[in-house]
Coordinates of N, CA and C in Angstrom, one line a residue:
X1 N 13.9 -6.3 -12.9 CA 14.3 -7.7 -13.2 C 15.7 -7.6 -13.9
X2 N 16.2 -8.5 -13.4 CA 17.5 -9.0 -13.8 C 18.1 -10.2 -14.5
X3 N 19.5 -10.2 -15.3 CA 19.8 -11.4 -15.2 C 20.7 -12.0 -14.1
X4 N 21.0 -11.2 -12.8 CA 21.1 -12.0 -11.7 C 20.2 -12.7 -11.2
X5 N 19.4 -11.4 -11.2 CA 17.5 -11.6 -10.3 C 16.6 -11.7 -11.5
X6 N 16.1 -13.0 -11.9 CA 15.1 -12.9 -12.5 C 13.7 -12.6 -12.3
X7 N 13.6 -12.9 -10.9 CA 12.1 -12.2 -9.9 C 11.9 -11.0 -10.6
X8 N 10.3 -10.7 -11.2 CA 9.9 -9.4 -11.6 C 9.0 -8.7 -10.1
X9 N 10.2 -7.5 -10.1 CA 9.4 -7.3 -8.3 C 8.3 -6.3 -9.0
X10 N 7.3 -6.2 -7.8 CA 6.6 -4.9 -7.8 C 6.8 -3.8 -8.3
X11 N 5.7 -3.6 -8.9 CA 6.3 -1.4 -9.3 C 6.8 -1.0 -7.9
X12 N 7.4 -0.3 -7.9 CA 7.6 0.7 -6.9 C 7.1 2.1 -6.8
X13 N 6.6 2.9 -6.0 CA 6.1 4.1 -6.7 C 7.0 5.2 -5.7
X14 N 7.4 6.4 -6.5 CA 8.0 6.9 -6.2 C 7.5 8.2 -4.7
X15 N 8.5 8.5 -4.0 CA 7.5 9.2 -2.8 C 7.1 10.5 -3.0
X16 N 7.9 11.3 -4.1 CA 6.5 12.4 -4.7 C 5.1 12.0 -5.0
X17 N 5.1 10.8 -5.8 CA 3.6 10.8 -5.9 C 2.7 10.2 -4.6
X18 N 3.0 9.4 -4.5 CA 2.2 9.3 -2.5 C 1.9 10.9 -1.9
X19 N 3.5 11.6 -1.5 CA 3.1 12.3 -1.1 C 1.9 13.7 -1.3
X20 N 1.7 13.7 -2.9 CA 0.9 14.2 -3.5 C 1.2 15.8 -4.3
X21 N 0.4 16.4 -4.9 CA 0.9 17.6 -5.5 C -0.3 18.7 -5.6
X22 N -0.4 19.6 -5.7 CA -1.3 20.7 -6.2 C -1.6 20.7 -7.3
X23 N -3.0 20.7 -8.1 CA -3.4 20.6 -9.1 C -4.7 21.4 -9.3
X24 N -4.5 21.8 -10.3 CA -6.3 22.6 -10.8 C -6.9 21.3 -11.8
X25 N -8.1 20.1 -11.5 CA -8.6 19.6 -12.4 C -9.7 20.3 -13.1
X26 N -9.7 20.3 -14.6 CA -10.5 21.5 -15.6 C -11.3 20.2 -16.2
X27 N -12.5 20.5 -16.6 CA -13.7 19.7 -17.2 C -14.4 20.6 -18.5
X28 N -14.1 20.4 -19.8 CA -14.5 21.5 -20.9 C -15.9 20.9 -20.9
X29 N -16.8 20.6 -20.5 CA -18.4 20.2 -20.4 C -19.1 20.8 -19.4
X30 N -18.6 20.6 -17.9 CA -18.9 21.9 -17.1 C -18.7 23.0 -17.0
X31 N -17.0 22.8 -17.8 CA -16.5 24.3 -17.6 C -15.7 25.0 -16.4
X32 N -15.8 23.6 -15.5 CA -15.6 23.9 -14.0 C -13.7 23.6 -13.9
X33 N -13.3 24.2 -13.0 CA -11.7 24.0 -12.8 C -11.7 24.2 -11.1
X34 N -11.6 23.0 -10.4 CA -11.3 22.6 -9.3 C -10.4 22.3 -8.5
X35 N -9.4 23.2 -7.6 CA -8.3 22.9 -7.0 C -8.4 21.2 -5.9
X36 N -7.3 20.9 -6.7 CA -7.5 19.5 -5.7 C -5.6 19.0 -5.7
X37 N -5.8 17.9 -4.5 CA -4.8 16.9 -4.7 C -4.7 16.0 -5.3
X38 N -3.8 15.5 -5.8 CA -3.4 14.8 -6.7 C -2.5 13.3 -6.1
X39 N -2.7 12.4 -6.2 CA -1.7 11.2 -5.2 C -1.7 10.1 -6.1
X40 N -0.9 8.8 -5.6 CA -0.8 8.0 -6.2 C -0.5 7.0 -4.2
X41 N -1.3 6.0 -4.1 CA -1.2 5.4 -3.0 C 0.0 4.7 -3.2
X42 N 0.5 4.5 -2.0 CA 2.0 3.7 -1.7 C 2.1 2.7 -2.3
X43 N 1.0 1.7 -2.7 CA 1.2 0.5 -3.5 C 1.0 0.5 -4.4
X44 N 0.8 1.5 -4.9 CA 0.6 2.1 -6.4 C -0.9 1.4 -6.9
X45 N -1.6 1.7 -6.5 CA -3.3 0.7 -7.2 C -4.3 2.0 -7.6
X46 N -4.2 2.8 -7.0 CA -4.7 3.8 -7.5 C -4.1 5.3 -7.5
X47 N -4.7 6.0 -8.6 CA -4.3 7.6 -9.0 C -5.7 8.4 -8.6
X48 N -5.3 8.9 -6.9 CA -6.7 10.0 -6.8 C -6.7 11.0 -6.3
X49 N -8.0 11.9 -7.0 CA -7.4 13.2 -6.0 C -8.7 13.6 -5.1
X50 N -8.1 14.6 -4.4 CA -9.4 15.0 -3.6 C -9.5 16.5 -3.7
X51 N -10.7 16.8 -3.3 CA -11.3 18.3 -3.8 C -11.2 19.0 -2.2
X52 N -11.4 20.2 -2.0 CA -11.2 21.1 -1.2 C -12.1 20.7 0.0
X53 N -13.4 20.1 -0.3 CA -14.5 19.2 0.3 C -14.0 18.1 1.0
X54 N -12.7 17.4 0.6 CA -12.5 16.5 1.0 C -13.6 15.2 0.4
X55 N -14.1 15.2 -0.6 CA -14.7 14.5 -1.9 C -13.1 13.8 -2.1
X56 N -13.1 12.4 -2.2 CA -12.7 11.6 -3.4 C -13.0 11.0 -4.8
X57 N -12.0 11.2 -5.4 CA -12.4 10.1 -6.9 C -11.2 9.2 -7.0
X58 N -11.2 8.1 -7.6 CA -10.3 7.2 -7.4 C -10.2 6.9 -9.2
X59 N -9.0 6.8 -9.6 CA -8.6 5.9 -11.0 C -7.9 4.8 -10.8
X60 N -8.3 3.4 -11.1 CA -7.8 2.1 -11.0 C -6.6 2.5 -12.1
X61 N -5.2 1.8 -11.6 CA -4.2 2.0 -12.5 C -4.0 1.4 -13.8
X62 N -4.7 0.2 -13.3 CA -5.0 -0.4 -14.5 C -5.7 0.3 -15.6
X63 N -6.5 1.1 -15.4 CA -7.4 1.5 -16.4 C -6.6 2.6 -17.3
X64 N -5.3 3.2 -16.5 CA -4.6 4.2 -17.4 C -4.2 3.9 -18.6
X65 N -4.6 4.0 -19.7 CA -4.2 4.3 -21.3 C -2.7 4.7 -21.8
X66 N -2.9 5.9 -21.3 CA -2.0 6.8 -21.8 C -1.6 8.2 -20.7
X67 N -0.9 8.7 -20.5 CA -1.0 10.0 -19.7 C 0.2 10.7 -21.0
X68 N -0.4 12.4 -20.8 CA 0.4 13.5 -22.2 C 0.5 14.7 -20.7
X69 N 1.9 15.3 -21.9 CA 1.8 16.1 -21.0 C 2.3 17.6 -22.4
X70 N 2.3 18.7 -21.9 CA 2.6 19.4 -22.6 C 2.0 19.8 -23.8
X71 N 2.3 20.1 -25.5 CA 1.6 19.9 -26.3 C 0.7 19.2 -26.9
X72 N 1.0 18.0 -26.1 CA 0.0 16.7 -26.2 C -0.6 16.4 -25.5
X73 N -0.6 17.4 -24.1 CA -1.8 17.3 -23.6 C -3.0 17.8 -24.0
X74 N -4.7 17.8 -23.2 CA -5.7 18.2 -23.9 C -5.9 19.9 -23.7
X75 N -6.3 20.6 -24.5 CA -6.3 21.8 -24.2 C -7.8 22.1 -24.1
X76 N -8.4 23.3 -23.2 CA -9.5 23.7 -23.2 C -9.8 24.6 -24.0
X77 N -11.1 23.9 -24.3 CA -11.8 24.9 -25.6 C -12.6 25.7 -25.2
X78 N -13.1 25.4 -23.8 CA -14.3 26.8 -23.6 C -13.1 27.9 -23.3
X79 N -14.1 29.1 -23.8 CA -13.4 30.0 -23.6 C -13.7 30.6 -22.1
X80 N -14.4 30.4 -21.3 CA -14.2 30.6 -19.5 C -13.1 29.9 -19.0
X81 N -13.5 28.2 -19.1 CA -11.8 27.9 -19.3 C -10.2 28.3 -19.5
X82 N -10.4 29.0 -21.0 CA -9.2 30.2 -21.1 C -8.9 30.9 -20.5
X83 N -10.1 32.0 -19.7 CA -9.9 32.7 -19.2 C -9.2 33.0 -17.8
X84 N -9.9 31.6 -17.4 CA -9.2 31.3 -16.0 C -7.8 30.4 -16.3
X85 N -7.0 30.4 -16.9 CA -5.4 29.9 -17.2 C -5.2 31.0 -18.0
X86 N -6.0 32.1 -18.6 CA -5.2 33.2 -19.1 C -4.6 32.5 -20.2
X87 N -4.8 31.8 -21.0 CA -4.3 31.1 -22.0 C -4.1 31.8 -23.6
X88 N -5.0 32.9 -23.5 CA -4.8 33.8 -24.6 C -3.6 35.0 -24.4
X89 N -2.8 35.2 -23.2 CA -1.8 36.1 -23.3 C -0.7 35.7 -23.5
X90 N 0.0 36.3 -24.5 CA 1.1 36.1 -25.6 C 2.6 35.4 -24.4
X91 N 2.5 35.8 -23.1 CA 3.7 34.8 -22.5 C 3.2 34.0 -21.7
X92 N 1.6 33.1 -21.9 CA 1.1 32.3 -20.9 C 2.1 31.2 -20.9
X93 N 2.4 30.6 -20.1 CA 3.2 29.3 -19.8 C 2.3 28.0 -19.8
X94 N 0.9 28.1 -19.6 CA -0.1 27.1 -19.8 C 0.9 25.6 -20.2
X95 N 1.6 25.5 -21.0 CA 1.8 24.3 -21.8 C 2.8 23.4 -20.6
X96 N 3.5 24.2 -20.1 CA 4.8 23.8 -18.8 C 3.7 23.0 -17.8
X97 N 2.5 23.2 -18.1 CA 1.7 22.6 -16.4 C 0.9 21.8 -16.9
X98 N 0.9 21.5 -17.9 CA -0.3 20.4 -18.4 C -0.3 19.0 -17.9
X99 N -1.0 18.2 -17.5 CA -1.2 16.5 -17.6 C -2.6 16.3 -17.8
X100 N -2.7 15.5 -19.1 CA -3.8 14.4 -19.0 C -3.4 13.0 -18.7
X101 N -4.4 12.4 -18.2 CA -4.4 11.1 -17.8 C -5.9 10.3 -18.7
X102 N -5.6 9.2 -19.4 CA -6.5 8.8 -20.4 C -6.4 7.5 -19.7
X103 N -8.2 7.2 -19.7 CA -8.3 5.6 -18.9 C -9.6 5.2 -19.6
X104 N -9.7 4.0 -19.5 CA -10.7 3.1 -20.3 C -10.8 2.0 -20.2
X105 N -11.7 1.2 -20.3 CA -11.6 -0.1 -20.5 C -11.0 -0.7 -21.8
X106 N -10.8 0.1 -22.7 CA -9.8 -0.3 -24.0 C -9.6 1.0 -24.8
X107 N -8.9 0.7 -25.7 CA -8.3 1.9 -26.7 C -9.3 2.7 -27.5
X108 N -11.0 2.1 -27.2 CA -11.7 3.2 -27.7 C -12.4 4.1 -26.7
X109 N -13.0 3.4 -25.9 CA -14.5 3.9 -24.9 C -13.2 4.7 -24.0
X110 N -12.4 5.8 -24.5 CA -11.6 6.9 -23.3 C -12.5 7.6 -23.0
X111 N -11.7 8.3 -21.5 CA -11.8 9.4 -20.6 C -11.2 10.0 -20.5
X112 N -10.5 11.2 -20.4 CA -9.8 12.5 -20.4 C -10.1 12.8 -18.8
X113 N -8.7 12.8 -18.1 CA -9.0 13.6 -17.3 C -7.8 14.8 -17.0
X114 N -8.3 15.7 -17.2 CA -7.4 16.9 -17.4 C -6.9 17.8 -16.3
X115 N -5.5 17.9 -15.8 CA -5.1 18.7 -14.9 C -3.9 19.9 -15.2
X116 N -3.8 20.5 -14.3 CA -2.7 21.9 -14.4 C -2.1 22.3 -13.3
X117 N -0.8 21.8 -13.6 CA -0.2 21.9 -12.0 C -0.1 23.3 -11.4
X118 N 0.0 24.1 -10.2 CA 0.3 25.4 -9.9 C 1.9 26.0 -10.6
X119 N 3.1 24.6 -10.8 CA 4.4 24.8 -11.1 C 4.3 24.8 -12.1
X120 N 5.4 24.9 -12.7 CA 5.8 24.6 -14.3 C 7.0 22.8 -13.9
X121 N 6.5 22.2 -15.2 CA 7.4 21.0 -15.5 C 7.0 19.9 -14.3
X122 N 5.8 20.0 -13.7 CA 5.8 19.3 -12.6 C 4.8 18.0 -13.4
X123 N 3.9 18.3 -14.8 CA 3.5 17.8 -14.9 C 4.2 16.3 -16.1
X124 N 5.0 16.8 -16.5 CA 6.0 15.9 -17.5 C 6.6 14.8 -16.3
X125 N 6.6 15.3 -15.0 CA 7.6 13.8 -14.1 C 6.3 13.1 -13.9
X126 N 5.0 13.7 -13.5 CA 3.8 12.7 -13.2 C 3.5 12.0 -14.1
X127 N 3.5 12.7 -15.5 CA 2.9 11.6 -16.5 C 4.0 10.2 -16.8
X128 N 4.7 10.6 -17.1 CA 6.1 9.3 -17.0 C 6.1 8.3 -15.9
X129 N 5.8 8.7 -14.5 CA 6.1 7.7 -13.3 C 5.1 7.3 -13.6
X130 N 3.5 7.9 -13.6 CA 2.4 6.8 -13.3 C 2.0 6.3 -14.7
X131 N 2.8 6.7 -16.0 CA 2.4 5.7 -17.0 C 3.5 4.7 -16.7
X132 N 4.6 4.5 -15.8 CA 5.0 3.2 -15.3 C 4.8 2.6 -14.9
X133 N 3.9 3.2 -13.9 CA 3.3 2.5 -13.1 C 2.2 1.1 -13.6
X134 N 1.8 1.9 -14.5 CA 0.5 1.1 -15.6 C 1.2 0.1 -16.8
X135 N 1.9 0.0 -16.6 CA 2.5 -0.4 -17.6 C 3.6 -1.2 -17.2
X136 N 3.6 -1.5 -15.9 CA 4.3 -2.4 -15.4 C 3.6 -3.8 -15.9
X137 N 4.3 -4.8 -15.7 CA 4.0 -5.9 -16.2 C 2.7 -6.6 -15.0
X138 N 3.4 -6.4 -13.6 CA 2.1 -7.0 -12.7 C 1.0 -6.4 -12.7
X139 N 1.4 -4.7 -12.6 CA -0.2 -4.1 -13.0 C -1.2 -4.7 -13.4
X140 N -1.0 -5.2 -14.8 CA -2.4 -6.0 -14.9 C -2.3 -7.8 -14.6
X141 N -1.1 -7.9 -14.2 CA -1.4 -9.8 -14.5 C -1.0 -9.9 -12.8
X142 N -1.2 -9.3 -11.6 CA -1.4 -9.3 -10.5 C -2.2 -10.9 -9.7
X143 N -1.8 -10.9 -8.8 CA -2.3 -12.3 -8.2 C -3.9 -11.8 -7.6
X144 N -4.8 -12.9 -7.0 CA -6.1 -13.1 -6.2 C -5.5 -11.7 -5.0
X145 N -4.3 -11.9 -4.4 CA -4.4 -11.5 -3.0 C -4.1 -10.3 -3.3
X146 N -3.5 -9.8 -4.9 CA -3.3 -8.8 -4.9 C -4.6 -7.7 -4.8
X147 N -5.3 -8.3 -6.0 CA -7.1 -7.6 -5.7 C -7.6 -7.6 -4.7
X148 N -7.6 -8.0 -3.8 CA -8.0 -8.5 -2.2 C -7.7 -7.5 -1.5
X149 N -6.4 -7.4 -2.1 CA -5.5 -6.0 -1.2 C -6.1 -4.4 -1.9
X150 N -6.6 -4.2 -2.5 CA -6.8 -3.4 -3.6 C -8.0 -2.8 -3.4
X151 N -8.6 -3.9 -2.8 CA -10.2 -3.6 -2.2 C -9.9 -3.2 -0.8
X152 N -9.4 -3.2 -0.1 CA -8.6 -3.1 1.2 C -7.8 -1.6 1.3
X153 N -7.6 -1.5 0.5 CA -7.1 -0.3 0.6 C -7.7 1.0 0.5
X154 N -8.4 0.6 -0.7 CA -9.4 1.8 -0.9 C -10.5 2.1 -0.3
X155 N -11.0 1.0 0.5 CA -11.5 0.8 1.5 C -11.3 2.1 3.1
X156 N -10.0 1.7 3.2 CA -8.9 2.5 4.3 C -9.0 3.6 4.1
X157 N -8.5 4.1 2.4 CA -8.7 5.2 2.1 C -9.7 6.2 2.2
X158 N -11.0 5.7 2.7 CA -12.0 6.5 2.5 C -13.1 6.4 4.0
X159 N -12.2 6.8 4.8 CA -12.8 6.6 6.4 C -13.5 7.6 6.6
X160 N -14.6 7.8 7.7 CA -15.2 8.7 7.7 C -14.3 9.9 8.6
X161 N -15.1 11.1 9.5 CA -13.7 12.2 10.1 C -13.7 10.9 11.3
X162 N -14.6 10.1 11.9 CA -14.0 9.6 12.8 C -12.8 8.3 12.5
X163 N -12.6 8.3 11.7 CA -11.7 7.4 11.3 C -11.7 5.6 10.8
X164 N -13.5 5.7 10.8 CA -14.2 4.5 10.4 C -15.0 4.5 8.9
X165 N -14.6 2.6 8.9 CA -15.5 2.4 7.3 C -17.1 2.7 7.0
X166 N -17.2 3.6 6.3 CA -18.8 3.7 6.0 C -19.1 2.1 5.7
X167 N -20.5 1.7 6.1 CA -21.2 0.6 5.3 C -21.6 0.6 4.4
X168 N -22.2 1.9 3.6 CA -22.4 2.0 2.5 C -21.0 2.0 1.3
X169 N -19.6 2.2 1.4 CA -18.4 2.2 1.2 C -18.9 0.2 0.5
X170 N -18.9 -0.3 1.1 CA -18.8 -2.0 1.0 C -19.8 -2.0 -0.5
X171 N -20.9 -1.3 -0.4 CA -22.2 -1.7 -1.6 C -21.8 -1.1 -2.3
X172 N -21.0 0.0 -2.5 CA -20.8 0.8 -3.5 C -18.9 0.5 -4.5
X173 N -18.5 -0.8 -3.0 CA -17.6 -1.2 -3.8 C -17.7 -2.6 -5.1
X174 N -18.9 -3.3 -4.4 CA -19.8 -4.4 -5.0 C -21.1 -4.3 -5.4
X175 N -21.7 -3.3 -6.1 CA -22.8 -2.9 -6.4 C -23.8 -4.0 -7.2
X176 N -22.7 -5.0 -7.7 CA -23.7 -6.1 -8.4 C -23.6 -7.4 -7.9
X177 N -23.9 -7.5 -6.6 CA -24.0 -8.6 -5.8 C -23.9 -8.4 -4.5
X178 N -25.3 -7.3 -4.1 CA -25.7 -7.1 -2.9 C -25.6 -8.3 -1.9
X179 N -26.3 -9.0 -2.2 CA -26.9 -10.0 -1.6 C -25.4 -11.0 -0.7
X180 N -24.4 -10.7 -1.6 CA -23.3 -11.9 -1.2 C -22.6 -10.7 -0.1
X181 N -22.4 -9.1 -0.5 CA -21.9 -8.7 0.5 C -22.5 -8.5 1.7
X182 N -24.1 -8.7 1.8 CA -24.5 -9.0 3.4 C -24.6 -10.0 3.9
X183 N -24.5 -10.8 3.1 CA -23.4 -12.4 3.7 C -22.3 -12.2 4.6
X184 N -21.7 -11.6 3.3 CA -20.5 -11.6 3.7 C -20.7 -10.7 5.3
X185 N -20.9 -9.4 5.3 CA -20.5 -8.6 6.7 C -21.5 -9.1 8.0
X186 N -22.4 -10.3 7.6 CA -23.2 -10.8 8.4 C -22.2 -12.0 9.3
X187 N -21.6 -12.7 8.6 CA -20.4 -13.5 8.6 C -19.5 -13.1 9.9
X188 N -19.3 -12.2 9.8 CA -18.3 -11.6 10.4 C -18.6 -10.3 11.3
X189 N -20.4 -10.8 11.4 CA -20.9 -9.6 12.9 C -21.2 -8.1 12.8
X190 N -21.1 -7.7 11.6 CA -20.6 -6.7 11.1 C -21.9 -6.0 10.7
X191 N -22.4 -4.8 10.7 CA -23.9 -4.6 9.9 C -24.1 -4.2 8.9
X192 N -25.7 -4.5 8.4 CA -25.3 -5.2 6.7 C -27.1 -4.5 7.0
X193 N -27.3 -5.2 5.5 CA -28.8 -4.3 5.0 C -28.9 -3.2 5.0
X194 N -29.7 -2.4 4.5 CA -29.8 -1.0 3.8 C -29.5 0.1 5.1
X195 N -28.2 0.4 4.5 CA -27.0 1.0 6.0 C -27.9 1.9 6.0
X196 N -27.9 2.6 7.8 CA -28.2 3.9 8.0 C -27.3 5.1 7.7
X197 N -27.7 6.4 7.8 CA -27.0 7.4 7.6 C -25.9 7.5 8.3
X198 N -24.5 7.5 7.9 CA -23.6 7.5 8.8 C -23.1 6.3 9.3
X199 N -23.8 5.2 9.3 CA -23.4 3.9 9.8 C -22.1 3.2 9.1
X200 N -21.5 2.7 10.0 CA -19.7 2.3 10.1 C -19.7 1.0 10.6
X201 N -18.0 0.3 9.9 CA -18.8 -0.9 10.3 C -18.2 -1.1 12.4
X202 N -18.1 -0.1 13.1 CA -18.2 0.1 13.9 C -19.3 0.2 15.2
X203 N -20.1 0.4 14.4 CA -21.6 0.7 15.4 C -22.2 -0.2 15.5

């Protein structure tokens, strides 16, 4: 925005993060450290990565808090953890690769989600772009069509290998008002009631 252009346009998101990054996500409760991708979709609405499985998790951008990187990011305290970043030898670089990404429904009830890039400094540009992202002004004060789209997308995002929407994808996006989404895909021809295995809304 401007004082030519007063219109507040959309975030924009930059095309490193679309196009995604290498990351180890680390969990100090399991203990577990998982190579995955890392993205930020084109419209910027969500931050997700995928695991080697081809497993997704999705973070609504809205929900981002805060993202740290470096000595402010979170450090692992199990010591298997350590062991695998090697974090106890005197020239580990550990701190160059850090990002946490902190989300919540507000500034108490957080989540930590902890990553480590394969590069050094890769993780100081991620935390900056997608805490802009979050912290744009429409981020959260977004229109009806924008949610609409939001649901739509993530939707897209999560096709099966043949390239179709699971049915179960729809309940699991509206989990508390079954009843209105078999309306709804009844509506529109579509099949609805307790999906079969594998069932798309294709079949």
């Amino acid at each position: 925005m401007s004082l030519r252009n007063p219109v507040l346009q959309p975030p924009g998101v930059k095309a490193y993060l679309s196009q995604g990054e290498r990351f180890i996500r680390w969990d100090d409760e399991t203990t577990i450290a998982s190579p995955v991708i890392l993205r930020v979709d084109p419209k910027g609405y969500y931050l997700y990565w995928t695991y080697q499985s081809k497993e997704m998790e999705f973070l609504d951008i809205t929900s981002i808090r805060d993202t740290r990187f470096g000595k402010f990011a979170k450090m692992p305290k199990s010591q298997k953890l350590r062991d695998v970043f090697n974090m106890d030898f005197p020239d580990n670089n550990f701190l160059l690769k850090t990002l946490t990404v902190v989300s919540g429904p507000d500034m108490v009830d957080l989540t930590f989600h902890n990553f480590v890039s394969y590069k050094e400094n890769v993780g100081k540009d991620w935390a900056e772009d997608v805490l802009a992202l979050a912290k744009h002004p429409l981020t959260a004060n977004a229109s009806r069509s924008t949610f609409l789209d939001k649901s739509l997308v993530k939707l897209k995002m999560q096709l099966n290998p043949e390239g179709k929407i699971p049915v179960k994808n729809f309940f699991q996006m509206f989990p508390a008002d079954r009843k209105r989404v078999e309306a709804a895909l009844s509506a529109c021809h579509l099949p609805k009631g307790k999906p079969r295995q594998g069932q798309t809304l294709h079949d």
